[in-house]
Every structure is written in C-alpha cells, then in structure tokens.
PDB file of C-alpha atoms in Angstrom:
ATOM      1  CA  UNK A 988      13.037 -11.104  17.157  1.00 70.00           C
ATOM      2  CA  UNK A 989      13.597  -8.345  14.676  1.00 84.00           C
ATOM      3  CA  UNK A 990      11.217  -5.715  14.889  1.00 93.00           C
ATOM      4  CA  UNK A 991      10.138  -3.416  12.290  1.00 94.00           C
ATOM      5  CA  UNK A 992       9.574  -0.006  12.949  1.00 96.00           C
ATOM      6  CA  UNK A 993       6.631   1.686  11.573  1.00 97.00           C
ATOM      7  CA  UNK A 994       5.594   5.558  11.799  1.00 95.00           C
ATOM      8  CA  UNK A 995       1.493   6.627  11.258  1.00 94.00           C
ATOM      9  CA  UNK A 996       0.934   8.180   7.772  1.00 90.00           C
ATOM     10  CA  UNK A 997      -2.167   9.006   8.159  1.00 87.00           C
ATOM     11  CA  UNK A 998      -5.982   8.560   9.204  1.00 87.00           C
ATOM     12  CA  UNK A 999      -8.336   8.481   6.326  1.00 82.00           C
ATOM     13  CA  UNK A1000     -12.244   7.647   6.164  1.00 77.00           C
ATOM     14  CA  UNK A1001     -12.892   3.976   5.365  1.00 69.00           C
ATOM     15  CA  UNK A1002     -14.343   3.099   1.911  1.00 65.00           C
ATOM     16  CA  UNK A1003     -15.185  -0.187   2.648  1.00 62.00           C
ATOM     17  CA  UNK A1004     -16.433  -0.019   5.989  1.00 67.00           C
ATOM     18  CA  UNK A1005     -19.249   2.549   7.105  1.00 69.00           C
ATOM     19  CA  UNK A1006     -18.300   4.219  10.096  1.00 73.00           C
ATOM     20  CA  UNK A1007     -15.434   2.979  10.222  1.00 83.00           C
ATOM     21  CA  UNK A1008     -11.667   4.676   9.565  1.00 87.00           C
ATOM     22  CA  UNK A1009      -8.590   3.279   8.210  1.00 87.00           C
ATOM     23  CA  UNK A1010      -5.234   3.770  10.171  1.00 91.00           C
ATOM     24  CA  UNK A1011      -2.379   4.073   7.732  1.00 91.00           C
ATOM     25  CA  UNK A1012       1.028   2.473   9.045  1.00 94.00           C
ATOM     26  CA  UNK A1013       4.195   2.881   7.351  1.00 94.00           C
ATOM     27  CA  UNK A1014       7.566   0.977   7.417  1.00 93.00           C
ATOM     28  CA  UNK A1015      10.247   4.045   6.834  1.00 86.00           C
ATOM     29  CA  UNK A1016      12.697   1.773   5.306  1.00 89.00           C
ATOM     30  CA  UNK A1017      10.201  -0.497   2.696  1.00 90.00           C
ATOM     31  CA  UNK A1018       7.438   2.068   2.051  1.00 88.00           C
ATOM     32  CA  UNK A1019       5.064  -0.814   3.183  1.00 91.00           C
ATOM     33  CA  UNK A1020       1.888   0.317   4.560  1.00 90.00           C
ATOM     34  CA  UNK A1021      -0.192  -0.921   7.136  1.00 91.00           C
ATOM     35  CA  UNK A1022      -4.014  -0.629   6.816  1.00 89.00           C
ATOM     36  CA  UNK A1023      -5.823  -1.107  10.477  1.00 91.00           C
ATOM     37  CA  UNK A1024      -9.601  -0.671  10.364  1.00 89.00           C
ATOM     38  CA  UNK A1025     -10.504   1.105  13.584  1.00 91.00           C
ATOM     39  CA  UNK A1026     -13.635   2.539  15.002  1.00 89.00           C
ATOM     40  CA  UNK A1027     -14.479   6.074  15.250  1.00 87.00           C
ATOM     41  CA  UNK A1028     -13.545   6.914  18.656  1.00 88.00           C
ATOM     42  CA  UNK A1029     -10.251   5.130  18.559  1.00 91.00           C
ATOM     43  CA  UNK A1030      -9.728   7.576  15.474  1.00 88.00           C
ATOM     44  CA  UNK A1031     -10.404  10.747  17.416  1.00 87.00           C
ATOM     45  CA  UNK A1032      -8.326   9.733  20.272  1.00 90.00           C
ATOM     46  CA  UNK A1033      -5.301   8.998  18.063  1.00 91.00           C
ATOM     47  CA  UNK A1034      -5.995  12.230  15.943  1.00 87.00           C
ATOM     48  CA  UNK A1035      -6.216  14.043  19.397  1.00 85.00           C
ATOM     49  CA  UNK A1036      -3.237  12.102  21.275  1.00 88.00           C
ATOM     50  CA  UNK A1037      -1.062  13.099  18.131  1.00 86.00           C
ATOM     51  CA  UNK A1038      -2.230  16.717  18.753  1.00 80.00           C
ATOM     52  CA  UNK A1039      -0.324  17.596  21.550  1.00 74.00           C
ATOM     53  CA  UNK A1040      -2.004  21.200  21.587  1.00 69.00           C
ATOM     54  CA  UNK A1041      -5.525  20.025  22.091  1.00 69.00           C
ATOM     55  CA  UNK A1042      -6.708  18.907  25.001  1.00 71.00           C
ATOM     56  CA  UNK A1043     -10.732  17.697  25.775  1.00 74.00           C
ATOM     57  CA  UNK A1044     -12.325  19.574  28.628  1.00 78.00           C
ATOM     58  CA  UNK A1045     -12.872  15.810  30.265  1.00 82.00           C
ATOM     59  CA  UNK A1046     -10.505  12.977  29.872  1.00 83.00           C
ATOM     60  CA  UNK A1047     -10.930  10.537  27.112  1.00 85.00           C
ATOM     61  CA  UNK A1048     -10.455   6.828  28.324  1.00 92.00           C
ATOM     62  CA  UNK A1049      -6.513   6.920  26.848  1.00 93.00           C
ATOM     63  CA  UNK A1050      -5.922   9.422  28.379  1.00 92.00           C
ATOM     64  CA  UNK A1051      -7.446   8.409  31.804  1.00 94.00           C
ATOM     65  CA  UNK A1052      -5.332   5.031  31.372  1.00 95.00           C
ATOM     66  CA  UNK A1053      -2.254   7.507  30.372  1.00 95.00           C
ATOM     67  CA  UNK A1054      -2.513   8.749  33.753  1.00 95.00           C
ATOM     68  CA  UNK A1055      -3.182   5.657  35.483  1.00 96.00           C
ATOM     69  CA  UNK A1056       0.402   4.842  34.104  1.00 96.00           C
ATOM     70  CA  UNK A1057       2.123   7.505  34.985  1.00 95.00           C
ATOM     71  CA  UNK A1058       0.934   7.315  38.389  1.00 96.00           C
ATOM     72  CA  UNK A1059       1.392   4.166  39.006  1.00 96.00           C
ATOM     73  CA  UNK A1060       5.008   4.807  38.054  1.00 96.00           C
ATOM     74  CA  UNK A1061       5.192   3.089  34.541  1.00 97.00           C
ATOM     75  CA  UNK A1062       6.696   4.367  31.607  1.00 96.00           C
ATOM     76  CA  UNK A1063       5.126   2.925  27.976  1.00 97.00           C
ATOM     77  CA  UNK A1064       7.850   1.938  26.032  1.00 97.00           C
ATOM     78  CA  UNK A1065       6.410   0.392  23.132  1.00 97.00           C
ATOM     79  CA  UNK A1066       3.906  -0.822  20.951  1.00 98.00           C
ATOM     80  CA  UNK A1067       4.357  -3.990  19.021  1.00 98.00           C
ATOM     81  CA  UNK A1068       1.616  -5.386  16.965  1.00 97.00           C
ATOM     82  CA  UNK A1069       2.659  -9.291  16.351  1.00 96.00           C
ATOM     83  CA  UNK A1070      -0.107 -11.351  14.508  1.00 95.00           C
ATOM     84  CA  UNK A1071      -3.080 -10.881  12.250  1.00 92.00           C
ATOM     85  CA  UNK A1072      -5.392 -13.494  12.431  1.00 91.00           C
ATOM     86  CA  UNK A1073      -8.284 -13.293   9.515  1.00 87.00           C
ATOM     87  CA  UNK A1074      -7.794  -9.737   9.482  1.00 85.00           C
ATOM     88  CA  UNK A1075      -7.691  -8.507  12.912  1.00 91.00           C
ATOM     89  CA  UNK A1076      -4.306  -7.305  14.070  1.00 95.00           C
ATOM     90  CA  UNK A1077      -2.690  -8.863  17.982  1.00 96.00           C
ATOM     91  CA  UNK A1078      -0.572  -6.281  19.743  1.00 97.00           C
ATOM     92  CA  UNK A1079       1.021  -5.908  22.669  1.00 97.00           C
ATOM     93  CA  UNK A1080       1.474  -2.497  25.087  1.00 98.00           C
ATOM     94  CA  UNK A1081       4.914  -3.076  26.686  1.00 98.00           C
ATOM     95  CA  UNK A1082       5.239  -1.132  29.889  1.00 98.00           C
ATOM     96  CA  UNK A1083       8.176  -0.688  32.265  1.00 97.00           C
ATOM     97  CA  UNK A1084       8.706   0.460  36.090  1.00 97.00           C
ATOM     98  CA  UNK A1085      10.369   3.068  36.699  1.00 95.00           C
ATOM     99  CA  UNK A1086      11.181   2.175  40.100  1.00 94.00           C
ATOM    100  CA  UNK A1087      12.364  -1.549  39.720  1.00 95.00           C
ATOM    101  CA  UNK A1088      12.775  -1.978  36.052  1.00 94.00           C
ATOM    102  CA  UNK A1089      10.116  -4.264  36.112  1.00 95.00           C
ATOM    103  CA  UNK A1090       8.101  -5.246  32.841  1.00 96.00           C
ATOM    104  CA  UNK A1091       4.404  -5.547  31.737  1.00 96.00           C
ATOM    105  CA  UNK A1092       3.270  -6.647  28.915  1.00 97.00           C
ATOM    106  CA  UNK A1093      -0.488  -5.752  28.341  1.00 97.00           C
ATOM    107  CA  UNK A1094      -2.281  -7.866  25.474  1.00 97.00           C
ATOM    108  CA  UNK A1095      -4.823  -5.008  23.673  1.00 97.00           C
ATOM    109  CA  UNK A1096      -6.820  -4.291  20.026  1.00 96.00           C
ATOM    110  CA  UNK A1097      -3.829  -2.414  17.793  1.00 96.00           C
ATOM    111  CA  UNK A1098      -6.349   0.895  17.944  1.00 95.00           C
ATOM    112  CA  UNK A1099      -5.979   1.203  21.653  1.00 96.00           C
ATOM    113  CA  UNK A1100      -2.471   0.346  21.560  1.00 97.00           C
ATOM    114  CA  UNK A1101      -1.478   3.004  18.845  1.00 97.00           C
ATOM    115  CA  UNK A1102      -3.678   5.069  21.025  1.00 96.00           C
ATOM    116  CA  UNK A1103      -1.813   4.890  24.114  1.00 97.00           C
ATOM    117  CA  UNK A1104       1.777   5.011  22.027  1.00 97.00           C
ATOM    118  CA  UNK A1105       0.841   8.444  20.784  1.00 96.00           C
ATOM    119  CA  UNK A1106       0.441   9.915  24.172  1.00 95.00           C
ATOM    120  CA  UNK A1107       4.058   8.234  24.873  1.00 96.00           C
ATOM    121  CA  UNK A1108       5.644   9.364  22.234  1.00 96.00           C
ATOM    122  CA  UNK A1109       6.778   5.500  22.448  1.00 97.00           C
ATOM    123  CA  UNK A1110       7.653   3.532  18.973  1.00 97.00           C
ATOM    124  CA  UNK A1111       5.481   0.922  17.060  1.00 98.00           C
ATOM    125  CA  UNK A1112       6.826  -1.885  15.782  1.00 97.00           C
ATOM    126  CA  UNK A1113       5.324  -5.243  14.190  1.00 96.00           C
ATOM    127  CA  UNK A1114       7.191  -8.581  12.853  1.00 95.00           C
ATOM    128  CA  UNK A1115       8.565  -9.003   9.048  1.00 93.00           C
ATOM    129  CA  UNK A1116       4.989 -12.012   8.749  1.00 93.00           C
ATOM    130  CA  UNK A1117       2.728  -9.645   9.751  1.00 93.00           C
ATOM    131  CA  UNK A1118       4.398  -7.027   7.025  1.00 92.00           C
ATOM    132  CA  UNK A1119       4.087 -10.025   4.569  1.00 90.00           C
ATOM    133  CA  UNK A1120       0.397 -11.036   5.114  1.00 90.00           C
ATOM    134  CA  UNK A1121      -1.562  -7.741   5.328  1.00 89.00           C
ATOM    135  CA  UNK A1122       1.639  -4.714   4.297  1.00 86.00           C
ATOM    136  CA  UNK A1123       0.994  -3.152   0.996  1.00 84.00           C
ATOM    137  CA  UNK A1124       2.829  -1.033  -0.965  1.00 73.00           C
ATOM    138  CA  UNK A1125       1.375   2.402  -2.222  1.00 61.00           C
ATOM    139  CA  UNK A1126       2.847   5.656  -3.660  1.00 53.00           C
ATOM    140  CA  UNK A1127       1.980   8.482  -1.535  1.00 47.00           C
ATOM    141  CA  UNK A1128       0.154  10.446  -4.255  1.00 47.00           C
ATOM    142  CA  UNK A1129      -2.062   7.304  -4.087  1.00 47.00           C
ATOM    143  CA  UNK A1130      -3.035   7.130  -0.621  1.00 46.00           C
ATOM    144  CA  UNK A1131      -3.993  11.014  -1.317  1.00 46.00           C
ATOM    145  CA  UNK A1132      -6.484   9.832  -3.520  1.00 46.00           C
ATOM    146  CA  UNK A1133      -7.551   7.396  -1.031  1.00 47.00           C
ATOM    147  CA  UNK A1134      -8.244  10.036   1.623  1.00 45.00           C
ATOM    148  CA  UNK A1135     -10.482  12.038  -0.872  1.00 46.00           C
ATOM    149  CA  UNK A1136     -14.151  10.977  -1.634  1.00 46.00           C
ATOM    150  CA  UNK A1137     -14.262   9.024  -5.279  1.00 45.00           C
ATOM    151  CA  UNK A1138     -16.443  11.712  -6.568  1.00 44.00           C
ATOM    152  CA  UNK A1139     -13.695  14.578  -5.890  1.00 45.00           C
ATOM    153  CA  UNK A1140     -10.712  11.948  -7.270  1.00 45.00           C
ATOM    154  CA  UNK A1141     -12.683  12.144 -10.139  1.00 45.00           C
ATOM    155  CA  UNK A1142     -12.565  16.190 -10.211  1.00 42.00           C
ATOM    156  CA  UNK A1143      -9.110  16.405  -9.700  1.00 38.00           C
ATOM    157  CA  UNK A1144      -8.046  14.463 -12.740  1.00 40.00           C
ATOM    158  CA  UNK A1145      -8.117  17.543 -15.252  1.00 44.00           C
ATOM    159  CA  UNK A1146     -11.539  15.953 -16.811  1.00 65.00           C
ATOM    160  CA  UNK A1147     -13.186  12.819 -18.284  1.00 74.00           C
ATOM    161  CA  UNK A1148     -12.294  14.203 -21.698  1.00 75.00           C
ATOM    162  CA  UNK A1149      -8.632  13.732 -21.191  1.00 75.00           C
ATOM    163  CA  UNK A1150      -8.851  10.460 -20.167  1.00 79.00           C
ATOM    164  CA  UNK A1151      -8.327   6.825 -22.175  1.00 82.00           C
ATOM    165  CA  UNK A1152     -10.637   4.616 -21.771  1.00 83.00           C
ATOM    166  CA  UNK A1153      -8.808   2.074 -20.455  1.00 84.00           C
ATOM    167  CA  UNK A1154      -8.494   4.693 -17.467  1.00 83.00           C
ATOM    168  CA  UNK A1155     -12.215   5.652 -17.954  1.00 80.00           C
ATOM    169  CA  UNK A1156     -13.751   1.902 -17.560  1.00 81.00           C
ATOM    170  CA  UNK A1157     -11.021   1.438 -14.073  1.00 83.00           C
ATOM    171  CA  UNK A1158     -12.540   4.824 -12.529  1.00 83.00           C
ATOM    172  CA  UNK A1159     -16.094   3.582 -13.659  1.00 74.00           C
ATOM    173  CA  UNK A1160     -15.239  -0.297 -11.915  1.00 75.00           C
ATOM    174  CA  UNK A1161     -14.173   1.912  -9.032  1.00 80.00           C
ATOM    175  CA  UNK A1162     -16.919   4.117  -8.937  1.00 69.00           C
ATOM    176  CA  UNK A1163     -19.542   1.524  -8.819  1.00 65.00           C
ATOM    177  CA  UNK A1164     -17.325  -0.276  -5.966  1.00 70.00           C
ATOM    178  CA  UNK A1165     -17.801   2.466  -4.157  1.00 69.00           C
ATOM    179  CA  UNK A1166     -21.826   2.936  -4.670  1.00 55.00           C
ATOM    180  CA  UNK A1167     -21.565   6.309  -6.295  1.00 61.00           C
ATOM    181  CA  UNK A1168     -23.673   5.762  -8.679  1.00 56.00           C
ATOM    182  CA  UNK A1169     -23.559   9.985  -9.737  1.00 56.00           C
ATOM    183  CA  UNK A1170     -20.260   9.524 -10.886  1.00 68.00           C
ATOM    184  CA  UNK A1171     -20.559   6.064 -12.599  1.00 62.00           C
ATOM    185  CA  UNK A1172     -23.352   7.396 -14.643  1.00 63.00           C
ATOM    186  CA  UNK A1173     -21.560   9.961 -15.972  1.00 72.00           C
ATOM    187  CA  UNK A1174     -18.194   7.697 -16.387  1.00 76.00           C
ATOM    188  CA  UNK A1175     -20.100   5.498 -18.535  1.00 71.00           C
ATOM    189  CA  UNK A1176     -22.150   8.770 -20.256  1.00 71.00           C
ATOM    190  CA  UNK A1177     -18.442   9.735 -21.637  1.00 77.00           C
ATOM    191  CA  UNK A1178     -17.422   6.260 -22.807  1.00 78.00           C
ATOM    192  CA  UNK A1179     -21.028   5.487 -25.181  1.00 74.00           C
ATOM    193  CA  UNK A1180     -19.944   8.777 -26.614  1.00 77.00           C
ATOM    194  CA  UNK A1181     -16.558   7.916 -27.170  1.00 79.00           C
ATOM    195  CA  UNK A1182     -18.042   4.259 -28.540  1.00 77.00           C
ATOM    196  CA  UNK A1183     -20.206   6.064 -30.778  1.00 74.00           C
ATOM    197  CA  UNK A1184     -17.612   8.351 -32.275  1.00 71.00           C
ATOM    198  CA  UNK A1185     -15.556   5.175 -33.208  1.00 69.00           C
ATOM    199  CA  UNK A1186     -19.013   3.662 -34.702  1.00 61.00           C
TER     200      UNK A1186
END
C-alpha cells in the first residue's frame, strides 16, 4: 500500500474538547493536516519524548515500554495509523528484531503510538482514505491562531475598529462557539455602533 508520510506540527489546547489537546499531523508534500484529539498525558509524553533534553526523574509509561523494547531486542520502525472509524483514528506500532528480523505488529490508540514513535525517532505514516475522510487543509498562520485563546486572536488583529463587518459578525459566530461570552459582547458592542452610524 502507499503510505503517506506525515511529520507533527504541533500540539495545541483543544477548543472543542475540555481537557483535552489536539495533535496536529502534517503531510509534507499536500499541506494536509491531521487533527488527533488526545488526552492530557499522552500530550505531555509526546511534548516530552520530542524533547530529547528533558528527562522525568521516574519513567513515564512510554518510556518504560521504550525500554521494554529495547531490551527485549526490538527496534520500532514505524508508526502507521490506517482507519478512522466515527472519529477515532486505528494505528498500528510496527516493531522489528534485531536478532532474527522478525516482525510485530502491535494494534494501539494513535496517541500512544505517536508516543512511542517520538522516542524512536521512527516515521508516521497513514493511508491516502484516512487523509481523505478526516485531513484538512490549513495555512500555517491559521493554525497559529488556533493555538492562541479566541480572546487573544481577537487582540492580535490590530483592533475591532479596523475590521468589516462581515469579519466582525465571523469573529462574533466564533466567539460565541467558543463560550467567551467577554469577547462576544464586545464584538457585537462594535457592530450596533457601526449599525447605528449607518441609521
């Protein structure tokens, strides 16, 4: 089958999730992106696998089952995530002896798997359907925004003044989306103004 590659943009907070993070996969070649919804402590342990500086004074599980590997003379060779079923993501951790070439192929939840691929330095891949059914395709200065609360998007664009208000009634749809009520209140402050200057 023929795999595509994909590299980790990113980890951002979750807006639609509470407590929950979004992993940000990226096909090089495309720009399609990958959203994963993972749990808190599979975000640390990627964040801290990709940080090959800092190490926890006790072993997270990953790395316990890194070691496991190793020891057991395995090598992981890569991660390949092959299905998404009404939104959760199927992958596979595809293992190898180092002794007699033999393979393993471990079925596991994509966090744990991206996890453990960090720690190898080993590739990701998934399949062209799975890019189709849940890939999307955002500019980078967009998944910026996404990684910044609404309320500080909103302070970064110069200020409500210098906005239409075509752009004014899309920030105050996504404000309300996102509960923050603050900054939808003072969205729609700037547009009666507006209405009642055309009045």
């Amino acid at each position: 089958m023929d795999y595509k590659q994909l590299i980790i943009r990113g980890i951002s907070y979750s807006q639609t999730q509470s407590g929950a993070y979004a992993l940000l996969l990226e096909h090089e070649e495309t720009h399609i992106k990958l959203p994963v919804v993972i749990g808190n402590f599979e975000a640390q342990s990627i964040s801290l696998g990709l940080e090959k500086d800092i190490h926890p004074p006790r072993p997270l599980t990953h790395d316990l089952f890194t070691k496991f590997i190793v020891s057991a003379n395995y090598e992981l060779i890569s991660v390949i995530i092959y299905q998404i079923v009404d939104g959760v993501f199927f992958s596979n951790i595809n293992l190898k002896n180092k002794v007699n070439d033999e393979e393993l192929i471990l079925d596991a939840r994509t966090s744990d798997a991206v996890a453990m691929a960090v720690r190898f330095d080993a590739p990701i891949f998934t399949t062209q359907q799975v890019l189709n059914e849940a890939g999307i395709l955002l500019e980078l200065d967009d998944v910026a925004k996404e990684e910044q609360p609404f309320s500080e998007t909103i302070q970064s664009e110069d200020n409500l003044i210098s906005l239409s208000m075509e752009e004014l009634q899309k920030l105050l749809d996504e404000a309300v989306k996102e509960e923050d009520y603050d900054t939808a209140l003072e969205i729609q402050e700037e547009i009666k103004r507006r209405k009642k200057k055309i009045d």
